[in-house]
Short mmCIF file of C-alpha atoms and ligand atoms in Angstrom, two decimals:
data_model
loop_
_atom_site.label_atom_id
_atom_site.label_comp_id
_atom_site.label_asym_id
_atom_site.label_seq_id
_atom_site.Cartn_x
_atom_site.Cartn_y
_atom_site.Cartn_z
CA MET O 1207 -0.76 14.82 -3.14
CA SER O 1208 -2.90 11.93 -4.31
CA PRO O 1209 -2.15 10.52 -7.78
CA THR O 1210 -3.89 12.19 -10.70
CA PRO O 1211 -6.65 9.98 -12.13
CA ILE O 1212 -6.49 7.96 -15.34
CA SER O 1213 -9.49 8.37 -17.68
CA LYS O 1214 -10.69 6.24 -20.57
CA PHE O 1215 -10.78 8.04 -23.89
CA ILE O 1216 -12.18 6.87 -27.23
CA LEU O 1217 -10.78 8.56 -30.32
CA GLU O 1218 -11.58 7.43 -33.87
CA GLY O 1219 -12.96 4.22 -32.41
CA ARG O 1220 -9.71 3.44 -30.60
CA GLU O 1221 -9.43 3.15 -26.86
CA PHE O 1222 -6.79 5.23 -25.09
CA LEU O 1223 -6.07 6.04 -21.47
CA ILE O 1224 -5.30 9.60 -20.33
CA LYS O 1225 -3.20 10.43 -17.27
CA ARG O 1226 -4.97 13.59 -16.07
CA ASP O 1227 -2.04 15.74 -15.00
CA ASP O 1228 -4.01 18.66 -16.43
CA LEU O 1229 -6.26 18.47 -13.36
CA VAL O 1230 -3.56 19.31 -10.78
CA ASP O 1231 -4.23 23.08 -10.83
CA THR O 1232 -5.42 25.73 -13.31
CA TYR O 1233 -1.99 27.29 -13.86
CA LEU O 1234 0.50 24.98 -12.22
CA ALA O 1235 -0.40 21.74 -13.95
CA GLY O 1236 0.78 19.06 -16.30
CA ASN O 1237 4.44 18.36 -16.84
CA LYS O 1238 5.31 21.89 -15.66
CA PHE O 1239 3.99 20.92 -12.23
CA ARG O 1240 6.09 17.75 -12.35
CA LYS O 1241 9.19 19.65 -13.45
CA LEU O 1242 8.80 22.22 -10.68
CA TYR O 1243 8.12 19.56 -8.05
CA THR O 1244 11.55 19.84 -6.41
CA LEU O 1245 11.30 23.63 -6.20
CA LEU O 1246 7.74 23.42 -4.87
CA ASP O 1247 9.08 21.15 -2.18
CA THR O 1248 11.86 23.61 -1.25
CA PRO O 1249 11.32 25.69 1.92
CA LYS O 1250 10.30 29.27 1.14
CA HIS O 1251 13.26 30.87 2.89
CA GLN O 1252 15.79 29.14 0.63
CA TYR O 1253 15.19 31.51 -2.28
CA GLU O 1254 14.13 35.07 -2.81
CA LYS O 1255 14.12 35.20 -6.54
CA ILE O 1256 13.47 32.87 -9.47
CA ILE O 1257 14.78 33.84 -12.89
CA SER O 1258 13.73 32.34 -16.20
CA TYR O 1259 13.52 33.23 -19.87
CA GLY O 1260 11.91 32.23 -23.15
CA GLY O 1261 8.66 32.85 -25.05
CA THR O 1262 5.92 35.00 -23.57
CA GLN O 1263 3.09 32.56 -24.30
CA SER O 1264 4.94 29.72 -22.64
CA ASN O 1265 3.15 27.32 -20.31
CA ALA O 1266 6.34 27.01 -18.25
CA MET O 1267 6.36 30.78 -17.66
CA LEU O 1268 2.82 30.71 -16.31
CA ALA O 1269 3.51 27.68 -14.10
CA ILE O 1270 6.61 29.36 -12.62
CA ALA O 1271 4.61 32.54 -11.99
CA ALA O 1272 1.98 30.51 -10.12
CA MET O 1273 4.68 28.75 -8.09
CA CYS O 1274 6.38 32.05 -7.16
CA LYS O 1275 3.06 33.54 -6.10
CA GLN O 1276 2.46 30.53 -3.88
CA LYS O 1277 6.00 30.66 -2.46
CA ASP O 1278 6.20 34.44 -2.18
CA TRP O 1279 9.29 34.47 -4.41
CA GLU O 1280 10.13 37.28 -6.79
CA PHE O 1281 9.89 36.17 -10.44
CA VAL O 1282 11.92 37.84 -13.18
CA TYR O 1283 11.33 36.67 -16.76
CA TYR O 1284 13.43 37.67 -19.75
CA SER O 1285 12.25 37.54 -23.35
CA LYS O 1286 13.00 39.04 -26.71
CA PRO O 1287 10.94 42.16 -27.55
CA ILE O 1288 7.19 41.55 -27.81
CA SER O 1289 4.44 43.44 -29.62
CA SER O 1290 2.45 46.20 -27.96
CA VAL O 1291 -0.68 44.23 -28.87
CA GLN O 1292 0.45 41.36 -26.70
CA LYS O 1293 1.37 43.68 -23.87
CA GLU O 1294 -2.17 45.03 -23.76
CA GLU O 1295 -3.99 41.73 -24.12
CA LYS O 1296 -6.23 40.83 -21.22
CA ILE O 1297 -6.19 37.12 -21.91
CA GLY O 1298 -3.63 34.37 -22.31
CA ASN O 1299 -0.57 33.12 -20.47
CA TYR O 1300 1.37 36.41 -20.55
CA PHE O 1301 -1.49 38.37 -19.05
CA LEU O 1302 -2.11 35.71 -16.41
CA ALA O 1303 1.58 35.48 -15.45
CA LYS O 1304 1.79 39.26 -15.07
CA SER O 1305 -1.32 39.24 -12.89
CA LEU O 1306 0.43 36.67 -10.69
CA GLY O 1307 3.29 39.12 -10.16
CA MET O 1308 5.79 38.25 -12.91
CA GLN O 1309 8.28 41.00 -13.71
CA HIS O 1310 8.93 40.95 -17.42
CA ILE O 1311 12.12 42.29 -18.99
CA GLU O 1312 12.53 42.55 -22.75
CA LEU O 1313 16.00 42.35 -24.27
CA GLU O 1314 17.02 43.26 -27.80
CA HIS O 1315 17.75 40.15 -29.87
CA ARG O 1316 21.53 40.53 -29.80
CA LEU O 1317 21.67 41.34 -26.12
CA TYR O 1318 19.36 38.41 -25.33
CA LYS O 1319 21.79 35.95 -26.91
CA GLU O 1320 24.69 37.24 -24.84
CA PHE O 1321 22.83 37.80 -21.64
CA ILE O 1322 21.02 34.47 -21.20
CA PRO O 1323 24.17 32.29 -20.90
CA SER O 1324 25.55 34.74 -18.34
CA LEU O 1325 22.56 34.32 -16.01
CA GLN O 1326 24.09 31.30 -14.27
CA LEU O 1327 27.28 33.24 -13.58
CA ASN O 1328 27.29 35.86 -10.82
CA LEU O 1329 24.32 34.18 -9.21
CA ASP O 1330 23.81 34.63 -5.48
CA LYS O 1331 22.53 31.82 -3.28
CA THR O 1332 19.06 33.26 -2.92
CA SER O 1333 18.36 33.20 -6.65
CA PHE O 1334 17.61 30.23 -8.87
CA VAL O 1335 17.62 30.10 -12.67
CA ILE O 1336 15.16 27.86 -14.50
CA ASP O 1337 16.22 27.20 -18.06
CA GLN O 1338 13.77 27.72 -20.90
CA GLY O 1339 10.76 25.43 -20.69
CA GLY O 1340 11.80 24.15 -17.27
CA ALA O 1341 14.56 21.97 -18.71
CA ILE O 1342 16.39 21.48 -15.46
CA ASN O 1343 17.96 18.44 -13.89
CA GLU O 1344 15.73 18.95 -10.84
CA ALA O 1345 12.85 17.95 -13.12
CA LYS O 1346 14.00 14.36 -12.81
CA ALA O 1347 12.70 13.96 -9.26
CA GLY O 1348 9.25 15.25 -10.17
CA LEU O 1349 9.01 12.95 -13.15
CA ARG O 1350 10.08 10.09 -10.87
CA VAL O 1351 6.94 10.83 -8.83
CA LEU O 1352 4.84 10.68 -12.01
CA ALA O 1353 6.51 7.39 -12.96
CA ASP O 1354 5.82 5.94 -9.49
CA GLU O 1355 2.16 6.93 -9.76
CA ILE O 1356 1.88 5.16 -13.10
CA GLU O 1357 3.55 2.00 -11.76
CA MET O 1358 1.18 2.02 -8.81
CA GLN O 1359 -1.94 2.60 -10.90
CA GLN O 1360 -0.99 -0.31 -13.19
CA PRO O 1361 -2.74 0.85 -16.35
CA GLN O 1362 -3.23 -2.07 -18.73
CA VAL O 1363 -0.92 -0.71 -21.42
CA LYS O 1364 2.63 -1.25 -22.61
CA SER O 1365 3.04 2.18 -24.20
CA LEU O 1366 2.92 5.77 -23.01
CA ALA O 1367 2.94 8.99 -25.04
CA THR O 1368 3.90 12.61 -24.43
CA PRO O 1369 4.80 15.31 -26.99
CA SER O 1370 8.18 17.04 -26.75
CA GLY O 1371 9.38 20.60 -26.56
CA THR O 1372 12.69 20.34 -24.74
CA GLY O 1373 12.21 16.56 -24.44
CA THR O 1374 12.73 16.65 -20.66
CA THR O 1375 9.42 14.96 -19.88
CA ALA O 1376 9.71 12.16 -22.44
CA LEU O 1377 13.34 11.47 -21.57
CA PHE O 1378 12.94 11.24 -17.80
CA LEU O 1379 9.72 9.21 -18.15
CA ALA O 1380 11.46 6.72 -20.40
CA GLN O 1381 14.40 6.50 -17.99
CA ASN O 1382 12.11 5.98 -15.01
CA LEU O 1383 9.79 3.48 -16.72
CA PRO O 1384 12.05 1.07 -18.61
CA HIS O 1385 9.24 -1.53 -18.92
CA TYR O 1386 7.08 0.78 -20.98
CA ARG O 1387 7.62 2.07 -24.48
CA VAL O 1388 7.52 5.90 -24.41
CA TYR O 1389 6.38 7.56 -27.64
CA THR O 1390 7.11 11.18 -28.30
CA THR O 1391 7.38 13.53 -31.27
CA PRO O 1392 9.33 16.78 -31.74
CA CYS O 1393 7.05 19.83 -31.67
CA VAL O 1394 9.83 22.44 -31.47
CA GLY O 1395 12.54 21.93 -34.09
CA ASP O 1396 13.27 18.62 -35.78
CA GLU O 1397 14.25 15.17 -34.53
CA GLU O 1398 17.97 15.98 -34.51
CA TYR O 1399 17.38 19.07 -32.40
CA LEU O 1400 15.24 17.08 -29.97
CA LYS O 1401 17.90 14.40 -29.62
CA SER O 1402 20.61 16.97 -28.94
CA GLN O 1403 18.41 18.62 -26.30
CA MET O 1404 17.85 15.27 -24.62
CA LEU O 1405 21.52 14.37 -24.79
CA SER O 1406 22.33 17.51 -22.82
CA LEU O 1407 20.39 15.87 -19.96
CA CYS O 1408 21.70 12.29 -20.25
CA ASP O 1409 24.59 10.22 -21.61
CA ALA O 1410 22.61 8.03 -23.99
CA LEU O 1411 18.99 7.93 -25.11
CA PRO O 1412 17.05 5.08 -23.46
CA GLU O 1413 16.10 2.22 -25.80
CA ASN O 1414 12.43 2.31 -24.85
CA LEU O 1415 12.11 5.90 -26.05
CA VAL O 1416 10.52 6.00 -29.52
CA ILE O 1417 10.58 9.28 -31.44
CA LEU O 1418 7.76 9.33 -34.00
CA LYS O 1419 8.15 11.52 -37.07
CA PRO O 1420 5.59 14.30 -37.47
CA LYS O 1421 3.35 13.88 -40.52
CA LYS O 1422 4.93 16.97 -42.07
CA LYS O 1423 7.33 19.71 -41.07
CA TYR O 1424 5.40 21.84 -38.59
CA HIS O 1425 6.68 25.11 -37.17
CA PHE O 1426 6.06 25.63 -33.50
CA ALA O 1427 3.06 27.85 -32.65
CA LYS O 1428 2.01 28.24 -36.29
CA LEU O 1429 -1.59 27.57 -37.25
CA TYR O 1430 -2.48 24.32 -39.01
CA GLU O 1431 -5.94 23.33 -40.11
CA ASN O 1432 -5.42 19.69 -39.19
CA PHE O 1433 -4.21 20.71 -35.70
CA TYR O 1434 -7.44 22.56 -35.12
CA GLN O 1435 -9.46 19.64 -36.39
CA ILE O 1436 -7.69 17.18 -34.10
CA TYR O 1437 -8.18 19.63 -31.23
CA LYS O 1438 -11.94 19.70 -31.92
CA LYS O 1439 -12.09 15.94 -32.29
CA THR O 1440 -10.44 15.36 -28.91
CA LEU O 1441 -12.65 18.03 -27.33
CA ASP O 1442 -15.76 16.32 -28.75
CA ALA O 1443 -14.43 13.05 -27.34
CA GLY O 1444 -14.55 14.69 -23.90
CA ILE O 1445 -11.13 16.12 -23.02
CA GLU O 1446 -9.53 19.45 -23.91
CA PHE O 1447 -5.86 19.30 -24.91
CA ASP O 1448 -3.47 22.12 -25.78
CA LEU O 1449 -3.27 23.46 -29.34
CA LEU O 1450 0.54 23.58 -29.57
CA TYR O 1451 1.90 20.14 -28.73
CA ALA O 1452 -0.97 17.67 -28.44
CA PRO O 1453 -2.31 17.76 -32.03
CA SER O 1454 0.91 16.50 -33.62
CA MET O 1455 1.30 13.78 -30.98
CA TRP O 1456 -2.27 12.58 -31.54
CA GLU O 1457 -1.75 12.62 -35.29
CA CYS O 1458 1.35 10.42 -34.89
CA LEU O 1459 -0.40 8.03 -32.52
CA LEU O 1460 -3.42 7.62 -34.78
CA ASP O 1461 -1.30 7.14 -37.93
CA GLN O 1462 1.69 5.22 -36.65
CA THR O 1463 0.58 3.07 -33.71
CA SER O 1464 -2.16 0.52 -33.20
CA GLU O 1465 -1.94 -0.57 -29.57
CA LYS O 1466 -3.60 0.92 -26.51
CA VAL O 1467 -1.57 3.89 -25.29
CA LEU O 1468 -1.58 5.90 -22.05
CA TYR O 1469 -1.32 9.57 -23.04
CA ILE O 1470 0.18 11.88 -20.41
CA HIS O 1471 -1.94 15.05 -20.43
CA SER O 1472 0.64 17.78 -19.91
CA GLY O 1473 -1.86 20.58 -19.35
CA GLY O 1474 -1.32 23.83 -21.22
CA VAL O 1475 -4.98 24.52 -21.98
CA THR O 1476 -4.78 28.08 -20.58
CA GLY O 1477 -2.83 29.00 -23.72
CA ASN O 1478 -5.72 27.85 -25.92
CA ILE O 1479 -7.67 31.10 -25.57
CA SER O 1480 -5.09 33.12 -27.47
CA MET O 1481 -4.48 30.31 -29.97
CA LYS O 1482 -8.20 30.00 -30.67
CA LEU O 1483 -8.43 33.76 -31.30
CA ARG O 1484 -5.65 33.45 -33.84
CA TYR O 1485 -7.43 30.52 -35.52
CA GLU O 1486 -10.66 32.53 -35.65
CA LYS O 1487 -8.93 35.52 -37.23
CA GLN O 1488 -7.30 33.24 -39.76
CA SER O 1489 -10.58 31.57 -40.70
CA ASN O 1490 -12.24 34.98 -41.19
CA LYS O 1491 -9.46 35.98 -43.54
CA SER O 1492 -9.62 32.86 -45.69
CA ASP O 1493 -12.68 30.70 -46.12
CA ALA O 1494 -10.46 28.01 -47.50
CA PHE O 1495 -8.77 27.52 -44.17
CA PHE O 1496 -11.62 25.59 -42.52
C1 LIG F 2553 5.84 22.22 -22.02
C2 LIG F 2553 4.89 21.30 -22.68
C3 LIG F 2553 5.33 20.18 -23.41
C4 LIG F 2553 6.79 19.91 -23.67
O1 LIG F 2553 7.46 19.37 -22.56
P1 LIG F 2553 9.03 19.14 -22.61
O2 LIG F 2553 9.35 18.49 -21.32
O3 LIG F 2553 9.68 20.48 -22.74
O4 LIG F 2553 9.34 18.28 -23.78
C5 LIG F 2553 4.37 19.35 -23.97
N1 LIG F 2553 3.06 19.58 -23.81
C6 LIG F 2553 2.58 20.64 -23.11
C7 LIG F 2553 1.13 20.86 -23.00
C8 LIG F 2553 3.49 21.53 -22.52
O5 LIG F 2553 3.02 22.58 -21.85
#
């Protein structure tokens, strides 16, 4: 595959560069594509089934579904119980993943907690488990490819940025690109939680990794007026970003940095349809919201 392009981007009068990993594919894009790189490179006959678990609006879930479709692998996805409304929706990541052949299994909360850790046990050779959000060691190789592309493209920056869920992307990028500063910010849980997640994938956090503090305590996948406003601002500036992770990262970059930064676009825009519907509902309920 040829390297994804780097675009110029002006936001609030500041110049940024954007690594367009969102352009790889509609469903299998961004850092999920990078994380699944090793599996995508695996011969079809090696596996019959891929198993994963987590939230049912997840970008990782949709990317895995697209990969399994392409590879002709069975895909079984476990989650906690979901609403009947979501089950019937004809838009969003869950609907798309199901259309790509995902088998979805709901587990009661208590059972879920016991069952998930047991997935890795009793596993036969033809099945592979992908931990929540694609936080697997195999992700390292795919992020090495991203790092090599960046080195080759020689963007005129000293800093990169990517928002964190599990922290896999930011960690492996920082490890692979020691000459760049890598900014990130926790979007799921707080800074301590992010660090502990990262430390499950490495022995010590790299020195060039800089964790910026979110402006306030945000809860993942909740609706925030300023998130929507940043989303619109970036869209008006010419590029659509996701509504879950990107807004907080942009807010941190605009408030807490002043140099030119290369932002890694991690995709995830397919999830925006359902998020935007939620924002619309919210704004109808309260005029004060927007
Ligand atoms: C999954 C995802 C992230 C978080 O990536 P991690 O490697 O889990 O930290 C960030 N941005 C977008 C758009 C994502 O889909």
